[in-house]
Short mmCIF file of C-alpha atoms in Angstrom, two decimals:
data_model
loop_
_atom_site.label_atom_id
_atom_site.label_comp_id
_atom_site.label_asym_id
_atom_site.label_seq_id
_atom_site.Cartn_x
_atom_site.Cartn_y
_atom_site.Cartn_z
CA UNK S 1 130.64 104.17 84.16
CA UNK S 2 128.69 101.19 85.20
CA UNK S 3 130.37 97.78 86.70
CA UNK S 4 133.69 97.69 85.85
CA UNK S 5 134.60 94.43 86.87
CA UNK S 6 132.05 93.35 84.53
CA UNK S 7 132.99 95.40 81.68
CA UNK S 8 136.53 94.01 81.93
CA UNK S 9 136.05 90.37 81.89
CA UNK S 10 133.68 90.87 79.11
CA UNK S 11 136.07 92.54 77.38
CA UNK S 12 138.67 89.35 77.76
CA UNK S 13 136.25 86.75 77.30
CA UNK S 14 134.87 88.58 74.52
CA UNK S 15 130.90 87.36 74.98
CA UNK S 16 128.10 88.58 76.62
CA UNK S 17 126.39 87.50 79.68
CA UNK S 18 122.83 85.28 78.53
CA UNK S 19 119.78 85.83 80.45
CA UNK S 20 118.71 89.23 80.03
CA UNK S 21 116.76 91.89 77.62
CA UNK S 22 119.55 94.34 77.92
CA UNK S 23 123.46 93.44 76.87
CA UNK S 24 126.31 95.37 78.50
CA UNK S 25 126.65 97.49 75.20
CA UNK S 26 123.76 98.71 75.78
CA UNK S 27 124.08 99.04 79.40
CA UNK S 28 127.09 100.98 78.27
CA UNK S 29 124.99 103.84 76.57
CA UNK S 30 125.09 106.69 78.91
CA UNK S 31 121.89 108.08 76.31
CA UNK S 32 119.90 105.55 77.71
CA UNK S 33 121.32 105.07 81.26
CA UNK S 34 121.57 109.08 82.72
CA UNK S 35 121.18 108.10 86.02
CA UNK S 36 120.86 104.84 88.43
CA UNK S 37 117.95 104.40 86.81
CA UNK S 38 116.22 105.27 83.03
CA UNK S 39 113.78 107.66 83.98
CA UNK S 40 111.06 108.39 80.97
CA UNK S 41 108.51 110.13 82.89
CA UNK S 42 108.09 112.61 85.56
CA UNK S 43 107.42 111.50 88.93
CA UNK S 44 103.62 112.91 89.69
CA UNK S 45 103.56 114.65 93.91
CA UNK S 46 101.03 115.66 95.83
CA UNK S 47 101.08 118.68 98.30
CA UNK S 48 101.18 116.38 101.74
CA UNK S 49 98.49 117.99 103.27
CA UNK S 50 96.54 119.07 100.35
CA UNK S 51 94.71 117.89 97.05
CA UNK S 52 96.90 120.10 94.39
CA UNK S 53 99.89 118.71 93.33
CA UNK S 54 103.47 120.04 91.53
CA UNK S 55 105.67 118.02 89.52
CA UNK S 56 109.54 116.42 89.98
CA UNK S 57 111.75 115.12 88.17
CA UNK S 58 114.30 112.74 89.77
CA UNK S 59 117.70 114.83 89.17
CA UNK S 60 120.89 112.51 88.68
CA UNK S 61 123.20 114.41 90.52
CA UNK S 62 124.47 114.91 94.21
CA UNK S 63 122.35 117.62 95.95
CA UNK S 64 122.50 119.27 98.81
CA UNK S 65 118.90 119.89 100.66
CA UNK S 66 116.94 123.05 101.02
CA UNK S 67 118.12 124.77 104.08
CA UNK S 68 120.74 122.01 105.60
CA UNK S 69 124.35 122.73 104.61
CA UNK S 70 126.29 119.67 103.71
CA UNK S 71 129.11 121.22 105.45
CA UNK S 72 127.67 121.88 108.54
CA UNK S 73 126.86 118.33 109.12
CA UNK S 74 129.10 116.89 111.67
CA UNK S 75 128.98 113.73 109.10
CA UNK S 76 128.75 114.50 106.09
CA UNK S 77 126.95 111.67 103.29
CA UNK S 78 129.05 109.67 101.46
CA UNK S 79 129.73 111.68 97.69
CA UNK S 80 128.02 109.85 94.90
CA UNK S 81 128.00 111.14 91.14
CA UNK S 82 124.11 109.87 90.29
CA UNK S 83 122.31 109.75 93.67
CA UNK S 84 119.71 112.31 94.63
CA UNK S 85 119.40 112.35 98.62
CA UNK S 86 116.49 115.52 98.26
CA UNK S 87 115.09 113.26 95.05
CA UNK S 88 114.84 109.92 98.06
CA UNK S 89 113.16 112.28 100.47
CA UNK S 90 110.68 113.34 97.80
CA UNK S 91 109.90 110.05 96.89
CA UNK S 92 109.13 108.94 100.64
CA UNK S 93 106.88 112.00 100.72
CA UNK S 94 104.76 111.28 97.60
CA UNK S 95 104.57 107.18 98.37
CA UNK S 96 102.77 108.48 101.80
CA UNK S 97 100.78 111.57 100.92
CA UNK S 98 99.21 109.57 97.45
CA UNK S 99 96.97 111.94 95.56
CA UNK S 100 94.95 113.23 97.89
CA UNK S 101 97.72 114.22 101.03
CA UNK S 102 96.58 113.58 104.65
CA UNK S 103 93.28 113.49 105.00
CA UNK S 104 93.27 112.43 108.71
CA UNK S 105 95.08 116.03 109.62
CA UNK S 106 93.01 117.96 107.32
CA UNK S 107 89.65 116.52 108.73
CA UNK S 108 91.06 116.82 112.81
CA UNK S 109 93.64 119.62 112.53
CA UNK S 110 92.92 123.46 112.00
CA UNK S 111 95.14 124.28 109.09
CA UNK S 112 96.68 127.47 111.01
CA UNK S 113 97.39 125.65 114.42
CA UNK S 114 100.77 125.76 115.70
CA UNK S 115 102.43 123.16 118.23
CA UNK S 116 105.88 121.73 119.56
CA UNK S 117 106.80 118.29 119.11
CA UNK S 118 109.75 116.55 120.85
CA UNK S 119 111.56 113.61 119.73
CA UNK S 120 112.02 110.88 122.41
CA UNK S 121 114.40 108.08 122.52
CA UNK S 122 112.79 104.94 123.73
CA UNK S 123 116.21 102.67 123.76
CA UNK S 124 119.34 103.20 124.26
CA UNK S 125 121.66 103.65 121.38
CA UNK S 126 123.96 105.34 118.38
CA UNK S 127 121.41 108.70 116.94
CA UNK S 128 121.86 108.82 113.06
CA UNK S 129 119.74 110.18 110.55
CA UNK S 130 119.44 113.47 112.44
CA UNK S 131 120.29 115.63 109.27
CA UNK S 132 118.40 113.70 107.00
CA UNK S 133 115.43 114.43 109.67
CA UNK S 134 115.97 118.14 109.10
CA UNK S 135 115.77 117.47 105.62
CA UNK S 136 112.66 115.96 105.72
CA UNK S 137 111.32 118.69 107.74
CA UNK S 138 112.30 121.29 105.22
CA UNK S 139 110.92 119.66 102.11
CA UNK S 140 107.77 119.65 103.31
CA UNK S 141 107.93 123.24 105.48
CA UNK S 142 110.66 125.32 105.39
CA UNK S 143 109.12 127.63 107.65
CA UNK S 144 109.26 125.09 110.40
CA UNK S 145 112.04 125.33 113.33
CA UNK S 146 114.24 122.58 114.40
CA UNK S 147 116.55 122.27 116.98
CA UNK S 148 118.81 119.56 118.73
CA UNK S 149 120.47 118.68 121.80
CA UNK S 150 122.35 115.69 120.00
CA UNK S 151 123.91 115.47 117.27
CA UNK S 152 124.67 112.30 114.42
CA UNK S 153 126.90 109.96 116.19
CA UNK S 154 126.34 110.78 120.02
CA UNK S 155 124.85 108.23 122.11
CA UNK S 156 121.30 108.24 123.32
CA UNK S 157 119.51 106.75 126.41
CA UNK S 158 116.00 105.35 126.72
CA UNK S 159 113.51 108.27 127.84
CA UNK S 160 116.13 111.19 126.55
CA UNK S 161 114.34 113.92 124.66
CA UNK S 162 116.77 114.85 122.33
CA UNK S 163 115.09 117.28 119.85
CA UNK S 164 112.38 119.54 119.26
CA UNK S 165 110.83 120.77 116.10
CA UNK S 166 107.99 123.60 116.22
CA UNK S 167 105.69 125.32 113.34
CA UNK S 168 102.18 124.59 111.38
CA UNK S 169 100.64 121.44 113.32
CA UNK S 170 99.98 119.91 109.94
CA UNK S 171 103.75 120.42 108.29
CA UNK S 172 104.98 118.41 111.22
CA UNK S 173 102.18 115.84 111.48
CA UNK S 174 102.94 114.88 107.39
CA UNK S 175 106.65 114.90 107.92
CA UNK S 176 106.76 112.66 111.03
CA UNK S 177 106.38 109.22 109.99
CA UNK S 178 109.02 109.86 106.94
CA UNK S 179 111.62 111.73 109.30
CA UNK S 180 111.32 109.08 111.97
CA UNK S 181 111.91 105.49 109.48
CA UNK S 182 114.90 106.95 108.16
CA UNK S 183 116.17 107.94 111.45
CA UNK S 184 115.33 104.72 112.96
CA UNK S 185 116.69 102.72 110.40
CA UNK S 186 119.97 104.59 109.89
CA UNK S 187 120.23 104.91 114.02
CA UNK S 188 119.92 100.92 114.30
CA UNK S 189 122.84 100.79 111.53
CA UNK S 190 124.83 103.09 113.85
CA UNK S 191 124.27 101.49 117.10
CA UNK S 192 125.32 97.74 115.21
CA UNK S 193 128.15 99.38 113.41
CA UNK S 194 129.59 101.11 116.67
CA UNK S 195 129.53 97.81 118.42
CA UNK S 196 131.10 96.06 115.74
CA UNK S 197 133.61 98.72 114.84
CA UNK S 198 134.91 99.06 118.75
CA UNK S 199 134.84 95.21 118.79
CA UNK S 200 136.58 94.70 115.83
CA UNK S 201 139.50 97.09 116.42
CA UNK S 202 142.18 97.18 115.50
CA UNK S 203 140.80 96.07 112.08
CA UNK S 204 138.20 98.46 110.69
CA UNK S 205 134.80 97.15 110.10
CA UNK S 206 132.85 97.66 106.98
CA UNK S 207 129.62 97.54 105.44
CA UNK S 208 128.68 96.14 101.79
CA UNK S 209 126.22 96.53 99.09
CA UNK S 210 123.43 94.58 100.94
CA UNK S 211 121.62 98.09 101.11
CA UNK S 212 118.15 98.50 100.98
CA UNK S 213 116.99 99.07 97.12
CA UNK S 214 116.92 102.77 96.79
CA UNK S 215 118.46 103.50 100.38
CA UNK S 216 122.29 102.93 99.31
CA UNK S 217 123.63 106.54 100.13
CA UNK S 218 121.72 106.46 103.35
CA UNK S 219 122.37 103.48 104.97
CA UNK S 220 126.71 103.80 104.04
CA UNK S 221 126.31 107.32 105.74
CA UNK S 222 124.91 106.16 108.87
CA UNK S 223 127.37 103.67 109.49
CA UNK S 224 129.85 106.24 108.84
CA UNK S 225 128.16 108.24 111.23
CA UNK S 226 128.58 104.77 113.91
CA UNK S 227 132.23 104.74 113.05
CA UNK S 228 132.76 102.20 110.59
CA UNK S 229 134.42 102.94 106.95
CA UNK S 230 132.27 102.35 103.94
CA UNK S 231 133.08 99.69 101.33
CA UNK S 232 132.93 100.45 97.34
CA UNK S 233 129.24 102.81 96.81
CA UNK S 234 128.76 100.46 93.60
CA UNK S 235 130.12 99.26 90.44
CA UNK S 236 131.73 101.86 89.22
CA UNK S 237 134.31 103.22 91.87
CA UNK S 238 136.65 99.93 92.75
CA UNK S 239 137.24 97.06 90.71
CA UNK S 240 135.95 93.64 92.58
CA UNK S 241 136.61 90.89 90.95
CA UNK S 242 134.28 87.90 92.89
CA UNK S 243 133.85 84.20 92.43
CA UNK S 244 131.70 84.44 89.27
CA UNK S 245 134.19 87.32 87.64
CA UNK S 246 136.86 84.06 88.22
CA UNK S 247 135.08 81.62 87.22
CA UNK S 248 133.93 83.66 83.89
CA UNK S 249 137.42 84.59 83.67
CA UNK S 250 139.37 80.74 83.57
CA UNK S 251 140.97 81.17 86.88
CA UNK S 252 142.66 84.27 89.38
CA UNK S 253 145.39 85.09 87.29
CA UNK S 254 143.18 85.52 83.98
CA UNK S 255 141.13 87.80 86.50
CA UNK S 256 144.06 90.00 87.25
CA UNK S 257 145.52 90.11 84.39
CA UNK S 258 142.47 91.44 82.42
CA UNK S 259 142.18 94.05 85.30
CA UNK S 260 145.37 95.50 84.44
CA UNK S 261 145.26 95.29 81.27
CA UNK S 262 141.70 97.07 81.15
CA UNK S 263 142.75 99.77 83.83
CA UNK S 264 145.58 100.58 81.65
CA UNK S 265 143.79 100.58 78.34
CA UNK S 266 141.18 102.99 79.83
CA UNK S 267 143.68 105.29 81.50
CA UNK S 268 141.38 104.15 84.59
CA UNK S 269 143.61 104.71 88.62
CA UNK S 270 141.34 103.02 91.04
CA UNK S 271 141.87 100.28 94.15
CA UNK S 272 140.99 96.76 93.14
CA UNK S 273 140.02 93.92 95.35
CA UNK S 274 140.71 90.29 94.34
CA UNK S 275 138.42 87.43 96.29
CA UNK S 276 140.32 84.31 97.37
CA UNK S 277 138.44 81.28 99.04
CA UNK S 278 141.69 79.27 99.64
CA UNK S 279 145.57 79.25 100.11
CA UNK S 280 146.02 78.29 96.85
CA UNK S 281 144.22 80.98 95.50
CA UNK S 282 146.14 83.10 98.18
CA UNK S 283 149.19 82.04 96.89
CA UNK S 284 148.34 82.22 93.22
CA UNK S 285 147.64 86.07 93.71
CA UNK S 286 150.85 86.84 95.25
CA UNK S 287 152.93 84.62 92.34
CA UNK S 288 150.96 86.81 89.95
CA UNK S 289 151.95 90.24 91.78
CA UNK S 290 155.36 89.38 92.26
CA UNK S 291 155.85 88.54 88.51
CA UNK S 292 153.88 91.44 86.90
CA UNK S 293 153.23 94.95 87.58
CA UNK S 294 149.54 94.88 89.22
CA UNK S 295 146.99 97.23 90.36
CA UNK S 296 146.30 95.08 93.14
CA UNK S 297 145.30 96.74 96.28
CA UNK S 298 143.22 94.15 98.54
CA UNK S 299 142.83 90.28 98.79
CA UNK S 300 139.34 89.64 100.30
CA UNK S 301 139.71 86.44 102.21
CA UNK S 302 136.52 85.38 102.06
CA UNK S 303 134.85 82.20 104.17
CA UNK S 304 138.26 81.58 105.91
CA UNK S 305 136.58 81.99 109.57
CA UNK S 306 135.11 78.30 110.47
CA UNK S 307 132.13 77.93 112.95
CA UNK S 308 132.54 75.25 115.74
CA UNK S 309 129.93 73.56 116.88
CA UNK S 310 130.14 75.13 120.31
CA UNK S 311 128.99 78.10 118.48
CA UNK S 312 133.10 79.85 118.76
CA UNK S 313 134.33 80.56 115.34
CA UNK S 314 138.00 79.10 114.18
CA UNK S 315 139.81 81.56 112.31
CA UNK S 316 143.43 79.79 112.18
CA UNK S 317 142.80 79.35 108.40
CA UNK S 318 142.53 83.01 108.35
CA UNK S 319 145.40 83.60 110.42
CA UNK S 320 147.53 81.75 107.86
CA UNK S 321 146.31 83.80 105.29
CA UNK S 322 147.33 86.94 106.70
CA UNK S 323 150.50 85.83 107.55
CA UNK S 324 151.19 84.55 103.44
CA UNK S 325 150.13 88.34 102.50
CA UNK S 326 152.31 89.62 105.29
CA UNK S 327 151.47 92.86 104.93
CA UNK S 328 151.86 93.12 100.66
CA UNK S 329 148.42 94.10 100.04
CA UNK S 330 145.56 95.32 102.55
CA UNK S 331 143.33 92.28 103.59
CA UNK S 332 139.42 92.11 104.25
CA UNK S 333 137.93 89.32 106.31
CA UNK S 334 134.62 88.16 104.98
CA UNK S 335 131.93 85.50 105.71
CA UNK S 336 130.62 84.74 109.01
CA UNK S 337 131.22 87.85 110.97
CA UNK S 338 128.85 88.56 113.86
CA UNK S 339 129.07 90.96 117.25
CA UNK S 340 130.14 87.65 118.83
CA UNK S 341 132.92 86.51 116.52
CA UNK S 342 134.36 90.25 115.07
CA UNK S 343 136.79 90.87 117.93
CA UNK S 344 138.01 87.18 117.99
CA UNK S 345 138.57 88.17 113.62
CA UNK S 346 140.25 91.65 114.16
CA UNK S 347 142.81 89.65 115.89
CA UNK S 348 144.20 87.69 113.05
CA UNK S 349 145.56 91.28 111.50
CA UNK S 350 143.57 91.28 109.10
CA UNK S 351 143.02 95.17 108.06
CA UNK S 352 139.22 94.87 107.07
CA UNK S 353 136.26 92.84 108.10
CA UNK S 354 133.07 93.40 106.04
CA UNK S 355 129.47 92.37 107.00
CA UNK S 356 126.74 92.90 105.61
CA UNK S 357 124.78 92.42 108.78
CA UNK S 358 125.29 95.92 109.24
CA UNK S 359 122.49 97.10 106.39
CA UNK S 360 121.07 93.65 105.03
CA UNK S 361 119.40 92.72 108.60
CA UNK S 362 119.24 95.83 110.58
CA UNK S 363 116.91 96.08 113.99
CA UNK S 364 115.75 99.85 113.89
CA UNK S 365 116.40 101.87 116.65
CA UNK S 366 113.15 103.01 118.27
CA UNK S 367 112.75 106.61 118.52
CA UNK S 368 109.58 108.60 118.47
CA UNK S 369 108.06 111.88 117.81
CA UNK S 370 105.40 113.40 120.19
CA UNK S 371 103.40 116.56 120.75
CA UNK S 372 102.25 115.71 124.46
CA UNK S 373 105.32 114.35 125.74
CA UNK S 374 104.09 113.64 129.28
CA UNK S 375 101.75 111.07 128.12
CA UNK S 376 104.34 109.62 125.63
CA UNK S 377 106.76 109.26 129.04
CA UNK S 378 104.08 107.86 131.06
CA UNK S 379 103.18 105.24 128.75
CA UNK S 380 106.45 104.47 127.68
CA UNK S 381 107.08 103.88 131.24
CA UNK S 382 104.08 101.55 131.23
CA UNK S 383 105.36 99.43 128.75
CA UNK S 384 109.09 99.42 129.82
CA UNK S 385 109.69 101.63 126.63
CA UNK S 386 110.42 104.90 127.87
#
């Protein structure tokens, strides 16, 4: 099932799209679309630290990792039919290691050494990415030991050593970088979305699909694990019909109407979203639902919060929105939400706000992984980072 509030406009307008090789027909083969991605060739990996290698293929399925239980995550990943979490880490692996593996820790390192590393906070914020680190770790030695005094979610302070992991020198040297940018990136989403989400109460916050290419899964589960909901995973699990969707459509009624008439010709249960830019369209929405049996779940209200030139945010226009709804549908703010102007927005009643701030922009948290920790602290303390 690809987008299907895509499929269902096309299916009313009866044309296809211009301005690309494939149609939506084709898109629409599951033959030649098994996964997120066609995949004709296996993916070639190296051993990280040496020269032989062992192929993969990319599975498209949801997989649980080598030696982390799913359900003993305190936050577990969001489900997804086609994505591969193991299948990510592997890729990360091979883009570092190339063909040859590391050949800085095979020409310094004695292949048998064994050490202790400790991972060190060096700002102050939201952990995440913790169980995806012990992923990592396991992938490329499962004979290595790691253990935590924090877990996903909890709060860290600058200079707090918060984990450990100990084994062969070289497993840990080759898994390091790759462990620590996706817990720093999914740790800054976090700390943002934990902000946002206690600012922005009692509205929940949530993210969108301004993910990082390949990084979807990953960056939705860390700002579960700050404490913000997650937004549709793609096309295929909530119909959103957008601007363009109207506009393709002949107006917000035409839009709805094909929904319903597609969900029921498909034998298809799922929420659906409608985006309105104005009280009209507001209005035009609820004349449609209270005239005709509608899926209709959500009215995105989208642009309706106005920035003043004293850099405050008006969000009366948004306010008036909420009060036409009154309460018929569930409502989603979007459009110009920022840690300054989210609690001012969760006022209005509106039940959602959505920003893709969270993922699109994200400063990572910095959080590092050392063998001689006492040097780590004292230059960290040095340069006001530990």
């Amino acid at each position: 099932m690809y987008d299907v509030s895509c499929l269902l406009m096309i299916s009313v307008c009866q044309q296809i799209v211009v301005g690309s090789s494939l149609n939506y027909q084709t898109l629409a083969n599951k033959d030649l679309m098994p996964g997120i991605l066609p995949i004709s060739s296996s993916i070639l990996l190296p051993h990280y630290c040496t020269t032989s290698r062992h192929i993969v293929r990319m599975a498209a399925a949801h997989t649980t990792s080598a030696g982390v239980s799913l359900e003993a995550m305190p936050i577990k990943p969001p489900s997804h039919p086609t994505y591969d979490l193991k299948g990510i880490i592997k890729l990360a692996l091979a883009e570092d290691a190339g063909v040859r593996g590391d050949v800085t820790c095979m020409a310094t390192i004695p292949f048998d050494m064994e050490v202790e590393a400790h991972f060190l906070a060096k700002e102050d914020g939201i952990v995440a990415g913790i169980a995806l680190a012990e992923m990592v770790f396991q992938e490329v030695d499962p004979s290595l030991k790691v253990e935590w005094s924090r877990k996903d979610g909890d709060y860290v302070r600058k200079g707090l050593q918060f984990g450990r992991v100990y084994g062969r020198a070289h497993s840990i040297v080759v898994a390091e970088r790759i462990a620590l940018n996706f817990m720093q990136r999914m740790s800054g989403i976090a700390t943002l979305t934990k902000a946002m989400a206690d600012a922005a109460s009692p509205a929940y916050i949530l993210e969108t699909r301004k993910t990082a290419p390949g990084l979807r899964l990953v960056d939705k589960w860390a700002v579960l694990i700050g404490g913000g909901r997650n937004h549709r995973l793609g096309l295929f699990d909530m119909v959103l019909i957008k601007d363009n969707h109207i506009s393709i459509a002949g107006g917000i009624s035409n839009a709805l109407k094909a929904v319903d008439q597609y969900l029921e010709r498909e034998n298809l249960q799922m929420e659906v979203e409608v985006e309105t830019r104005t009280h009209e369209e507001v209005k035009e929405v609820l004349q449609y639902a209270s005239q005709t049996k509608t899926s209709l779940t959500r009215i995105m209200l989208d642009n309706m919060v106005v920035p003043l030139a004293n850099g405050d945010v008006d969000v009366s226009m948004l306010k008036e929105a909420v009060d036409l709804i009154n309460g018929k549908f569930e409502t989603e703010a979007s459009g110009n939400v920022t840690l300054e102007t989210v609690h001012k927005i969760g006022q209005t009643g509106v039940t959602y706000i959505s920003s893709g701030a969270l993922t699109h922009s994200v400063k990572a948290l910095d959080i590092s992984l050392k063998i001689d920790t006492e040097l780590a602290l004292e230059v960290g303390r040095r340069t006001k980072r530990a």
